[in-house]
Coordinates of C-alpha atoms (C1' of nucleotides) in Angstrom, one line a residue:
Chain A
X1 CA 0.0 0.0 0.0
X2 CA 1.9 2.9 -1.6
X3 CA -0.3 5.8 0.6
X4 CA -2.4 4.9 3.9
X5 CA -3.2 7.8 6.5
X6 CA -1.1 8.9 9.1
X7 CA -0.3 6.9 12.1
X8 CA -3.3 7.6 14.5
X9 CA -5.6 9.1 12.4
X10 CA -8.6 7.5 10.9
X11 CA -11.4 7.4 8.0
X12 CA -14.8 7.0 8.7
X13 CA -16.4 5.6 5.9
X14 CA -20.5 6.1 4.9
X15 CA -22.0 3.4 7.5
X16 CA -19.5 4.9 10.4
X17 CA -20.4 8.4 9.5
X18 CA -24.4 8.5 9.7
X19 CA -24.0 6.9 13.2
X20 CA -21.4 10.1 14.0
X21 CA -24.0 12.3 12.5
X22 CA -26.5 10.8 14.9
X23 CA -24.4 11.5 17.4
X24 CA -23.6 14.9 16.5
X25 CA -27.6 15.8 15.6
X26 CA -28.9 14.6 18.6
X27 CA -26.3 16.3 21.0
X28 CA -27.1 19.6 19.4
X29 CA -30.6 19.0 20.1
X30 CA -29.6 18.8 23.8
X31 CA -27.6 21.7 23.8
X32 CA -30.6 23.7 22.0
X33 CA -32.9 22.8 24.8
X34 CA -29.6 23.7 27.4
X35 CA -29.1 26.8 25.6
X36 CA -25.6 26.1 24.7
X37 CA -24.6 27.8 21.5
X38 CA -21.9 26.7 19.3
X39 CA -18.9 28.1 18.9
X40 CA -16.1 26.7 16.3
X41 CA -12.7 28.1 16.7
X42 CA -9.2 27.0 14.8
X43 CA -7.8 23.6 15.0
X44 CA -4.5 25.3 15.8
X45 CA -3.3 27.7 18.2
X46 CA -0.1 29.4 19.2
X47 CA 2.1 26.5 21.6
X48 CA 1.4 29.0 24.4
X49 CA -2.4 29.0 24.7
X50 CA -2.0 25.2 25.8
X51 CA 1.5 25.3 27.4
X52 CA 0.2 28.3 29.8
X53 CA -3.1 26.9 30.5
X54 CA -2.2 22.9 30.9
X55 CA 0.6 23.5 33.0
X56 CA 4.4 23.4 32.0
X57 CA 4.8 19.6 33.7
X58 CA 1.5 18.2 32.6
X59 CA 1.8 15.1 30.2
X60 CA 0.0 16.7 27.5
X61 CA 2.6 19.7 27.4
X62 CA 5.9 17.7 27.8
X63 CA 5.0 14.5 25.7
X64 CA 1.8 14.5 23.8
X65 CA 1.6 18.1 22.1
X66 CA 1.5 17.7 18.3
X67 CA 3.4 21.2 17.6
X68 CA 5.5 22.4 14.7
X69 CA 6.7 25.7 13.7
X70 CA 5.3 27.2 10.8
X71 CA 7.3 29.2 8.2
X72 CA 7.1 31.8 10.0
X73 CA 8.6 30.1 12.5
X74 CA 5.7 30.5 14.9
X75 CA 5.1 27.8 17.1
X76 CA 2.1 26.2 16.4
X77 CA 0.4 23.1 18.1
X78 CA -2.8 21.7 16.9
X79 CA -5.3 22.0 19.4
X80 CA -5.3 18.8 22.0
X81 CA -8.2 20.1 23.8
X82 CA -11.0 22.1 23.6
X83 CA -11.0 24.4 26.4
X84 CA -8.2 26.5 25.9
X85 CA -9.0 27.7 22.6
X86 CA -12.5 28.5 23.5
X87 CA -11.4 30.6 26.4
X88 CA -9.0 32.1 24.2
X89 CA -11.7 33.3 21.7
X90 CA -13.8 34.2 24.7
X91 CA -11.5 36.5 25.9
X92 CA -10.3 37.7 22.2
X93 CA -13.6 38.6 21.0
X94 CA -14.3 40.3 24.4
X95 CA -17.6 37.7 25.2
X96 CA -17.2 38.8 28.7
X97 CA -18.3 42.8 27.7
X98 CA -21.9 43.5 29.8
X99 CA -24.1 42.9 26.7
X100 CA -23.5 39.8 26.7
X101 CA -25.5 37.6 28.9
X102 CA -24.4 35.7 31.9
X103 CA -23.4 33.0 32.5
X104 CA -22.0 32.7 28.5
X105 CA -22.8 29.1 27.1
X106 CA -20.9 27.5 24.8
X107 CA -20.6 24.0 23.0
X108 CA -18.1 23.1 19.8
X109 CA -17.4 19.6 18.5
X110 CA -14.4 19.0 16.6
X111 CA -10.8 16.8 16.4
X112 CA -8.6 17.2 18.7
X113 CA -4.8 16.0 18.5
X114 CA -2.0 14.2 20.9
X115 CA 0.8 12.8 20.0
X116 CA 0.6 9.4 21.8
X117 CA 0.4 6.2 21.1
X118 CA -2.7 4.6 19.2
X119 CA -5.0 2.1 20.9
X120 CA -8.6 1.9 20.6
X121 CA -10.1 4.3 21.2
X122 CA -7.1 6.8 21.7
X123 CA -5.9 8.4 18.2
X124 CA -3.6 11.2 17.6
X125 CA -6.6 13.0 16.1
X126 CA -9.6 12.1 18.0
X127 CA -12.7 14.1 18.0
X128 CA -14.7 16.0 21.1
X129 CA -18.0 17.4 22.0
X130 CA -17.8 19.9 25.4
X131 CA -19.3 22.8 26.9
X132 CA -18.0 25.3 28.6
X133 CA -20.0 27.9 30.9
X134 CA -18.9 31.1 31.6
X135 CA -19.6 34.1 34.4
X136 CA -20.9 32.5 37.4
X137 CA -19.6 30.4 40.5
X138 CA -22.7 29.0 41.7
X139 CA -22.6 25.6 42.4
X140 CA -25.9 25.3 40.5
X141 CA -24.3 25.7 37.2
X142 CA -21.8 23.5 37.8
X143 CA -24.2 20.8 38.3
X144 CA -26.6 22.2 34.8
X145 CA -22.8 21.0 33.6
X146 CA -23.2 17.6 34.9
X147 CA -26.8 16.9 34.3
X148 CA -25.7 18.2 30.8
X149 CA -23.3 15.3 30.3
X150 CA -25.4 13.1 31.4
X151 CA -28.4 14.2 29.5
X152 CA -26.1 14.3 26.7
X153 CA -24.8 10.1 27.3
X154 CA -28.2 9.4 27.6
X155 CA -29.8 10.9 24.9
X156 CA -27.9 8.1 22.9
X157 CA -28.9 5.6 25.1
X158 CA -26.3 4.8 27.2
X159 CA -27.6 3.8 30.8
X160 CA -24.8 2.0 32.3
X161 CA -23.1 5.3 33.9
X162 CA -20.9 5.8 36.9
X163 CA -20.5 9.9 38.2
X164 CA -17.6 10.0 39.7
X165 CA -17.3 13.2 41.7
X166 CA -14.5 15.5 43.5
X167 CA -13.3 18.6 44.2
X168 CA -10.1 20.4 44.1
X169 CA -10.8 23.0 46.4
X170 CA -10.2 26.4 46.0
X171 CA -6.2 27.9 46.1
X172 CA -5.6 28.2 49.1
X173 CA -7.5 24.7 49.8
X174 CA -4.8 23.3 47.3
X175 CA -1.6 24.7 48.3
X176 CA -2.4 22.9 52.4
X177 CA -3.1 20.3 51.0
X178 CA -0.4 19.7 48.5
X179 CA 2.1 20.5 51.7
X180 CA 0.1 17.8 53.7
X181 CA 0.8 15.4 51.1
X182 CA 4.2 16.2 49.8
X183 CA 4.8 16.1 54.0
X184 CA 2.9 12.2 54.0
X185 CA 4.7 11.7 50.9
X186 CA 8.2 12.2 51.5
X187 CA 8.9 9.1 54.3
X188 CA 7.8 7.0 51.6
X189 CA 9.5 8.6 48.6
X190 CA 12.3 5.1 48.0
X191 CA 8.8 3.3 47.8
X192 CA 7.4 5.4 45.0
X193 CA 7.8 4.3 41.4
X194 CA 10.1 6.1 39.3
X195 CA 7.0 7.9 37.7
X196 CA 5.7 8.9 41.2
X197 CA 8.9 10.2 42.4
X198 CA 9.1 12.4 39.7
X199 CA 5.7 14.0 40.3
X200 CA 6.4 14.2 44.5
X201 CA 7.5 17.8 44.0
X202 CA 6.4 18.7 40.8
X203 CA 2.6 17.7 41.1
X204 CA 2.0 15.5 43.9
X205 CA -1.8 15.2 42.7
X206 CA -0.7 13.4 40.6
X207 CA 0.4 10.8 43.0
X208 CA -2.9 10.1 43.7
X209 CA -4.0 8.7 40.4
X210 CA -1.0 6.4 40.0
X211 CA -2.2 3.0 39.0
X212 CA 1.2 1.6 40.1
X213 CA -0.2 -1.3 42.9
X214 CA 2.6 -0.4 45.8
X215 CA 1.7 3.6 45.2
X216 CA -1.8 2.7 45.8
X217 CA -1.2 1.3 48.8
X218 CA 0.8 4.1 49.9
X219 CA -2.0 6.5 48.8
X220 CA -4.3 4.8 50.6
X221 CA -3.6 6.4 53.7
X222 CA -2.4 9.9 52.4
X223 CA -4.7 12.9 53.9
X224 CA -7.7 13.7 51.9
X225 CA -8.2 16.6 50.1
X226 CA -11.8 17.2 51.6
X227 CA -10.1 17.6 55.3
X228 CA -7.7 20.3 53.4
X229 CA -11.0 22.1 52.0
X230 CA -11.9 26.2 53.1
X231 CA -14.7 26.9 54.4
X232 CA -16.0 28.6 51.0
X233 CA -14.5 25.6 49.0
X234 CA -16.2 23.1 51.5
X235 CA -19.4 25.1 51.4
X236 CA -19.1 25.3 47.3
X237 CA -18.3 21.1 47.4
X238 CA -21.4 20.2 49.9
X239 CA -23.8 22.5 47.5
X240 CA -22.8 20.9 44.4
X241 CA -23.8 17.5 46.1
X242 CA -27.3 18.8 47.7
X243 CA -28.1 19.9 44.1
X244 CA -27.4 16.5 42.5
X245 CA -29.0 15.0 45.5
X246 CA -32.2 17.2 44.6
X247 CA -31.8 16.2 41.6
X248 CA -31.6 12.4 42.3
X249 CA -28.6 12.0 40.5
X250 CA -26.3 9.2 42.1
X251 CA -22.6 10.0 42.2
X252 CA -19.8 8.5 43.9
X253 CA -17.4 11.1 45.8
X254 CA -13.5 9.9 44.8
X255 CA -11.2 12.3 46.2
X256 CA -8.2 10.5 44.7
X257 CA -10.0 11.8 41.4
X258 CA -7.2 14.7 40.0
X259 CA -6.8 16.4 36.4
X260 CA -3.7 15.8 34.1
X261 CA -4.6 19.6 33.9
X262 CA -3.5 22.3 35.5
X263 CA -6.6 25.0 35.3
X264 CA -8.6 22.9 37.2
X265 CA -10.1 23.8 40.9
X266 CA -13.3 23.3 42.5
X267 CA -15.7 21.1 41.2
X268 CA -14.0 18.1 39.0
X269 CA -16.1 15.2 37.5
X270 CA -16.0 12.2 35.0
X271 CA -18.6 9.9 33.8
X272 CA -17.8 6.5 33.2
X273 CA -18.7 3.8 31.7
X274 CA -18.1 0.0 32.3
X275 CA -19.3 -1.4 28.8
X276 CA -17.4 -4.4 26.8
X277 CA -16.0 -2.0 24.8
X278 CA -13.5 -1.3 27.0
X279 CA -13.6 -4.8 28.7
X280 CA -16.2 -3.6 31.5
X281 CA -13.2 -1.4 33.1
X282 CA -14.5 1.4 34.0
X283 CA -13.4 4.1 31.6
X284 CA -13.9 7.7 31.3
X285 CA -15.9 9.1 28.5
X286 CA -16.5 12.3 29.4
X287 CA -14.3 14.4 31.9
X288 CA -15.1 18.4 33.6
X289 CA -14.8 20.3 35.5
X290 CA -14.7 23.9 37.2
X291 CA -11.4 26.3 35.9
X292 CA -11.9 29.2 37.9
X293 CA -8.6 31.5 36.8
X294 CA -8.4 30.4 33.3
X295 CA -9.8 33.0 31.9
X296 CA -7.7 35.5 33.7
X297 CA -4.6 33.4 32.7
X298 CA -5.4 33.8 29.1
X299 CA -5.8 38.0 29.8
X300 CA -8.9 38.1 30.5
X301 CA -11.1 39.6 33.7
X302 CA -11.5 37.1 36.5
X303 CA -14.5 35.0 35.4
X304 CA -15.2 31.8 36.5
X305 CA -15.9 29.0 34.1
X306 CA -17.5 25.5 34.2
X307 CA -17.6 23.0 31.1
X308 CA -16.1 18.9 30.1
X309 CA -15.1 17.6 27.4
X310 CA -16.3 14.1 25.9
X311 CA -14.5 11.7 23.6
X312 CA -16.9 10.6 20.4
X313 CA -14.6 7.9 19.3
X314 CA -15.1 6.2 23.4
X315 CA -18.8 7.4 22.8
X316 CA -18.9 5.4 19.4
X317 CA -16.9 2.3 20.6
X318 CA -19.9 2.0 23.6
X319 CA -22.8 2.5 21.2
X320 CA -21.0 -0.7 18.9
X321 CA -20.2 -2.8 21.8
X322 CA -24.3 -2.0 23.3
X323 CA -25.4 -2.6 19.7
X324 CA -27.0 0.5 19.7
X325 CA -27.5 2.3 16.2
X326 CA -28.7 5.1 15.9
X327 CA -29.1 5.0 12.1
X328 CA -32.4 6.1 10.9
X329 CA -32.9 3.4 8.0
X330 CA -33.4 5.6 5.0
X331 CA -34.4 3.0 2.4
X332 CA -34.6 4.3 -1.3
X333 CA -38.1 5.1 -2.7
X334 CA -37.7 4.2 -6.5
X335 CA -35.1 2.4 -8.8
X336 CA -35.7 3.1 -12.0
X337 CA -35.0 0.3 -14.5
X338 CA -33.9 1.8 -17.8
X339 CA -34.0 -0.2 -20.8
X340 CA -31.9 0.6 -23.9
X341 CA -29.7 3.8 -24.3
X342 CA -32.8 5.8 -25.7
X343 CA -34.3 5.5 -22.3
X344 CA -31.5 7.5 -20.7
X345 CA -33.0 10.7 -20.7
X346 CA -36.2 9.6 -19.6
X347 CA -34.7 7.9 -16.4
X348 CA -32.8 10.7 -15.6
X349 CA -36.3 13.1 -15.8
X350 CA -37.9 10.0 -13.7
X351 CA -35.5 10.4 -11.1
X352 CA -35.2 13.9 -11.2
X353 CA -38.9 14.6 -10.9
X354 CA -39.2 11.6 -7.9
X355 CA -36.6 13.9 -5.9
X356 CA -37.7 17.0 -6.4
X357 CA -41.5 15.6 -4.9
X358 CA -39.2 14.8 -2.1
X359 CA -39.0 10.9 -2.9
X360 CA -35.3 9.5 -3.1
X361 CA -34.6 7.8 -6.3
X362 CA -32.0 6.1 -8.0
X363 CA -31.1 4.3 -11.3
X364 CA -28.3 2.5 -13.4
X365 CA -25.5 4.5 -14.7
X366 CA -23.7 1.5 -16.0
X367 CA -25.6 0.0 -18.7
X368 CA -26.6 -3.0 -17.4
X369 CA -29.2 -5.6 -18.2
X370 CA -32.6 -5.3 -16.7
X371 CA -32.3 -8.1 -14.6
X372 CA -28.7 -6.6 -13.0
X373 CA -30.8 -3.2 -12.5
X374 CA -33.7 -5.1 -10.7
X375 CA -30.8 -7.0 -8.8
X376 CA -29.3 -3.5 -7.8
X377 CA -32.7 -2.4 -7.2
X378 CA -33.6 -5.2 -4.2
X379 CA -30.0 -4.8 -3.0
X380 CA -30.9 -1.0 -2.5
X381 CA -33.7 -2.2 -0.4
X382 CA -36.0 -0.3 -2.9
X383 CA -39.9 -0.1 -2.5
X384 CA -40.7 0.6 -6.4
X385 CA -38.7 0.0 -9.2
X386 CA -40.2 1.9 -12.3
X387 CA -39.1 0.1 -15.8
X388 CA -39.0 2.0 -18.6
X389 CA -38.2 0.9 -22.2
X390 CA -38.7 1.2 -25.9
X391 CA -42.3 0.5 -25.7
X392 CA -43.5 2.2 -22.3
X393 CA -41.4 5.7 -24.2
X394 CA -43.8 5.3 -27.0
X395 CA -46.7 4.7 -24.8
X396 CA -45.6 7.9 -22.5
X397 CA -45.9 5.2 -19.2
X398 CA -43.9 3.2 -17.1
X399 CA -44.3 0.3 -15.1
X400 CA -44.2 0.6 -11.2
X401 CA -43.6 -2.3 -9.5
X402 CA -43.9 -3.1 -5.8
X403 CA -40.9 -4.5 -4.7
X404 CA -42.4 -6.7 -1.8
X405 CA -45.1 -8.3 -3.2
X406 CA -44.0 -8.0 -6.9
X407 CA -47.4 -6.3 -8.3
X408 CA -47.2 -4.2 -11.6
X409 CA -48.9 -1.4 -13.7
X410 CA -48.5 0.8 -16.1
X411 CA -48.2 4.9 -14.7
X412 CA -48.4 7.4 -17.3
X413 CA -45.4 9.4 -16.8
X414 CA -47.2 12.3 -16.8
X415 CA -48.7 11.1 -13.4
X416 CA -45.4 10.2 -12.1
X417 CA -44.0 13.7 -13.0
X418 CA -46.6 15.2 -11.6
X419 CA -47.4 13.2 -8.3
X420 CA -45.9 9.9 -7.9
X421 CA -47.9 9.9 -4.4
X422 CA -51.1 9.2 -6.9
X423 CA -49.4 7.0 -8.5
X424 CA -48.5 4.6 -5.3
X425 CA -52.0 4.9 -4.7
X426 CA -53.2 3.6 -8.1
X427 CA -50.7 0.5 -7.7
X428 CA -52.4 -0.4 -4.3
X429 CA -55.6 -0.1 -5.5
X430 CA -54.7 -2.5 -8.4
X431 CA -53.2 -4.8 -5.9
X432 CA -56.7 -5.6 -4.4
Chain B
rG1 C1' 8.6 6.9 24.6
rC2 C1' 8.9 1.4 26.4
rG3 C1' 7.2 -3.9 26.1
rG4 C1' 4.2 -7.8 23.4
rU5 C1' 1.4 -9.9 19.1
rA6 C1' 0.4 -9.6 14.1
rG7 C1' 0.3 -7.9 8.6
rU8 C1' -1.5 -13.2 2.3
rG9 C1' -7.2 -10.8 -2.9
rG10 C1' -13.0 -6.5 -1.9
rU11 C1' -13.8 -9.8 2.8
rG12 C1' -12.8 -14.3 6.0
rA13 C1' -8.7 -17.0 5.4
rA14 C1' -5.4 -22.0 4.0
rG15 C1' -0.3 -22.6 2.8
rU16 C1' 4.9 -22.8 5.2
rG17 C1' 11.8 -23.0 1.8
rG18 C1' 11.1 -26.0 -4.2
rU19 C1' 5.6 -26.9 -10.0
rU20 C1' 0.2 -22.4 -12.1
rA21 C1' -0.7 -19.1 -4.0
rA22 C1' -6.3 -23.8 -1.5
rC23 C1' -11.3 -23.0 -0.1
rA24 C1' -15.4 -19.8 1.1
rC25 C1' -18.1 -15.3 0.8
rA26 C1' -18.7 -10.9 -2.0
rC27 C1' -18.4 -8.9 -6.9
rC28 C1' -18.8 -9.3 -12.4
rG29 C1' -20.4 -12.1 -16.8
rG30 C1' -23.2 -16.1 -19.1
rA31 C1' -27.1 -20.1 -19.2
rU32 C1' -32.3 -16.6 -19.1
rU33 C1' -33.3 -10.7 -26.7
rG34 C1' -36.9 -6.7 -20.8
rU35 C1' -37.7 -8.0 -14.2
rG36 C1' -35.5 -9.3 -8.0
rG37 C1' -34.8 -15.9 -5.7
rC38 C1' -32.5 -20.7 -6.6
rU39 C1' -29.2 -23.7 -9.6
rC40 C1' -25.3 -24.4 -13.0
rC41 C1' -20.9 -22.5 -15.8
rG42 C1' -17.0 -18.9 -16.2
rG43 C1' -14.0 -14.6 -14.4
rC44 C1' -11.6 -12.4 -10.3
rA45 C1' -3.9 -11.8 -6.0
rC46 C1' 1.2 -7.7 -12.0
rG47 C1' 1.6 -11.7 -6.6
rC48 C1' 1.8 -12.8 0.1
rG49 C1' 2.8 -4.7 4.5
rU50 C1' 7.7 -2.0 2.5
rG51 C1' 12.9 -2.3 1.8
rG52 C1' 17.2 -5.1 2.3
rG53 C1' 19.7 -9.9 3.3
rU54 C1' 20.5 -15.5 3.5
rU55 C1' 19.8 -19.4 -0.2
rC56 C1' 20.6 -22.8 -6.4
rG57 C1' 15.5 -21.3 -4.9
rA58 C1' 11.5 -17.4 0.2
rC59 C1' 4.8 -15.9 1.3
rC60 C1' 7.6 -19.2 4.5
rC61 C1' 14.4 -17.9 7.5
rC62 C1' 17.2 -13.1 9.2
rC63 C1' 17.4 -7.5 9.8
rA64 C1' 15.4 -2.7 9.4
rC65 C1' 11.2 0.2 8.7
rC66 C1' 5.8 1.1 8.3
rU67 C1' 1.0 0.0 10.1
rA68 C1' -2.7 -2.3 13.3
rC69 C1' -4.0 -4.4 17.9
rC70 C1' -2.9 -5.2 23.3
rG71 C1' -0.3 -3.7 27.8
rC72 C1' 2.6 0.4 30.3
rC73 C1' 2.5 5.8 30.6
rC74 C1' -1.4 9.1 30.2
rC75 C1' -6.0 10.3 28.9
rA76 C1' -11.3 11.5 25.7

RNA sequence: GCGGUAGUGGUGAAGUGGUUAACACACCGGAUUGUGGCUCCGGCACGCGUGGGUUCGACCCCCACCUACCGCCCCA
């Protein structure tokens, strides 16, 4: 194979891509009745929108950033989230000014791009639908956030869902408790795997969420980050739960939960799911949270923000492994069987006409035989063929046939130009 | 980035150092001068991921690379 796509990436042919337009169609109708509006901004960005806003150590900065410079040696990276760029735009095309509602709600769908390893259901362009939600810290909005995500999983009919739920505190609630668990951490540092050790000083978080067995046990006992909470960040956390408790929404509190980001605080949540896809493992499909100071980082005024992100490709693998399709099964109305070269423009009027009465209709573009056309014809699942020869052109008709039970007449074309509906009618009333 | 497994036609695959690379499905054509099924007949790999090497001879052995899948890392 002389050409094949780049490492990573992948096509989706017709049958993948009506089930990704299902997808797409019926997550805009959720974020219609949300009032999220869409926003599409570029696949690339200047390196520093993501290298500010992830944080300098996180994985996706040192090892997983697909970035180039461009010829004029600017340093590019195509976009491995979604957040940074929209708070970018936010705060470049001033959405924050006072005629602008608050809280501003957003949604974009779109590829995304890390360089990392392929597996499925992890490609270096891999494709996302989030929200973001802009201009208020209540704790109400960041639960319209979560109910969004799960409106949005189940409004493809997933049901099998896991809300996992933490928070990071505010500041101040993360800088005691980072030194309460460097402080727990440190006795134990020779223990740690390499990995760990690294991240002790650097983002001891991190720690937390190694999957490294010994760590775990060692993190076991580490101080919580819920005793390490302020007041307001407590009082923020317990709200968020009451809501979703109001709401009847189970959830699951994990305070080892952290973010490979760094723009994270508050509020931070995943949904999960525990199909076959991924071998009932739990796995995240959709990830949030609350980001407080990103706007400011980006040069913007202090405005708090709220949104997740969710990964179609997981979202897709789920709906094949549940065997849910959401393909509507748009059969084709009318095949129309020419006969003999003469008929050629009189199929293509046939067919033209059918469409534009708002039927869809196909025929034979490569000369073959009637009985290869009728062939074609039952392969296309059709409900009517309508033949068409010599004969029928003289006699300005053509014969519809009912596919499933195999009845025949002959339709002046005139009536099929006019209103094949009629015509459909005049075959069933044959039939009896 | 590290480790493992694999790579034969449109698809599923057999083959395993030595004649024309099984078989099946799909597809195309014919038997059937204008009607979907079945049956029968016929066609269908410029050649076994790519490039080197070993050998009298390689799809089969060796090396490198590419790609896919799985695990690690991390994440959507």
């Amino acid at each position: 194979m002389k050409y094949q796509r780049p490492k990573g990436t992948a096509d989706i042919l017709p049958n993948e891509a009506t089930q990704w337009a299902a997808v797409e169609s019926l997550a805009r109708e959720v974020f219609k009745k949300y009032r999220y509006q869409e926003m599409r901004t570029p696949m690339f960005e200047s390196f520093d929108v993501f290298s500010r806003t992830s944080g300098e150590t996180s994985d996706i900065v040192t090892k997983e950033m697909y970035d180039f410079f461009d010829k004029g040696n600017r340093h590019i990276t195509l976009r491995p989230e979604g957040t940074a760029g929209i708070v970018r735009a936010y705060v470049e095309n001033k959405l924050y000014g006072p005629e602008i509602q608050k809280p501003f709600k957003t949604f974009y769908m779109g590829p995304m791009f890390r360089y990392e390893r392929p597996q499925s259901g992890r490609l270096r362009q891999f494709h996302q639908i989030g929200v973001e939600a802009f201009g208020s810290d209540s704790p109400a909005l960041d639960v319209e956030v979560v109910t969004l995500a799960m409106a949005l999983l189940q409004s493809v009919g997933l049901n099998s869902l896991k809300l996992s739920l933490n928070t990071l505190g505010d500041n101040e609630s993360r800088q005691n408790y980072r030194q309460a668990l460097i402080a727990y951490l440190e006795p134990h540092e020779a223990e740690l795997s390499a990995d760990s050790k690294e991240r002790l000083h650097k983002n001891p978080l991190r720690v937390l969420d190694s999957k490294d067995a010994n760590d775990q046990k060692i993190v076991a006992d580490a101080p919580s980050i819920l005793d390490y909470l302020t007041p307001a960040a407590t009082e923020h956390f317990t709200q968020v739960k009451e809501y979703l408790d109001a709401l009847n929404i189970p959830y699951e509190v994990d305070s080892n939960m952290v973010r490979g980001l760094d723009y994270y605080n508050h509020t931070i949540f995943e949904v999960m799911s525990d199909s076959k896809a991924f071998g009932g493992k739990w796995t995240t499909v959709c990830a949030g949270g609350r980001y407080n100071g990103l706007v400011e980082q980006l040069g913007g005024p202090e405005t708090p923000g709220v949104g997740f992100g969710l990964g179609v490709e997981r979202l897709l693998l789920i709906l094949a492994a549940e065997g849910i399709d959401l393909n509507e099964q748009h059969d084709l109305d009318v095949y129309v069987v020419g006969i003999g070269a003469e008929t050629n423009a009189a199929s293509l009027k046939l067919v033209q006409a059918l469409r534009q009465q708002g039927f869809s209709a196909d025929r034979d573009y490569l000369d073959k035989k009637p009985k290869g056309q009728f062939k074609a014809a039952s392969k296309a699942n059709a409900a009517y063929t309508l033949t068409i020869g010599q004969e029928e052109l003289e006699q300005h008709k053509a014969n519809l046939k009912n596919m499933a039970n195999g009845h025949q007449e002959a339709i002046d074309l005139e009536q099929i130009y006019t209103d094949f509906g009629q015509a459909e009618a005049i075959l069933a009333e044959k039939e009896n």
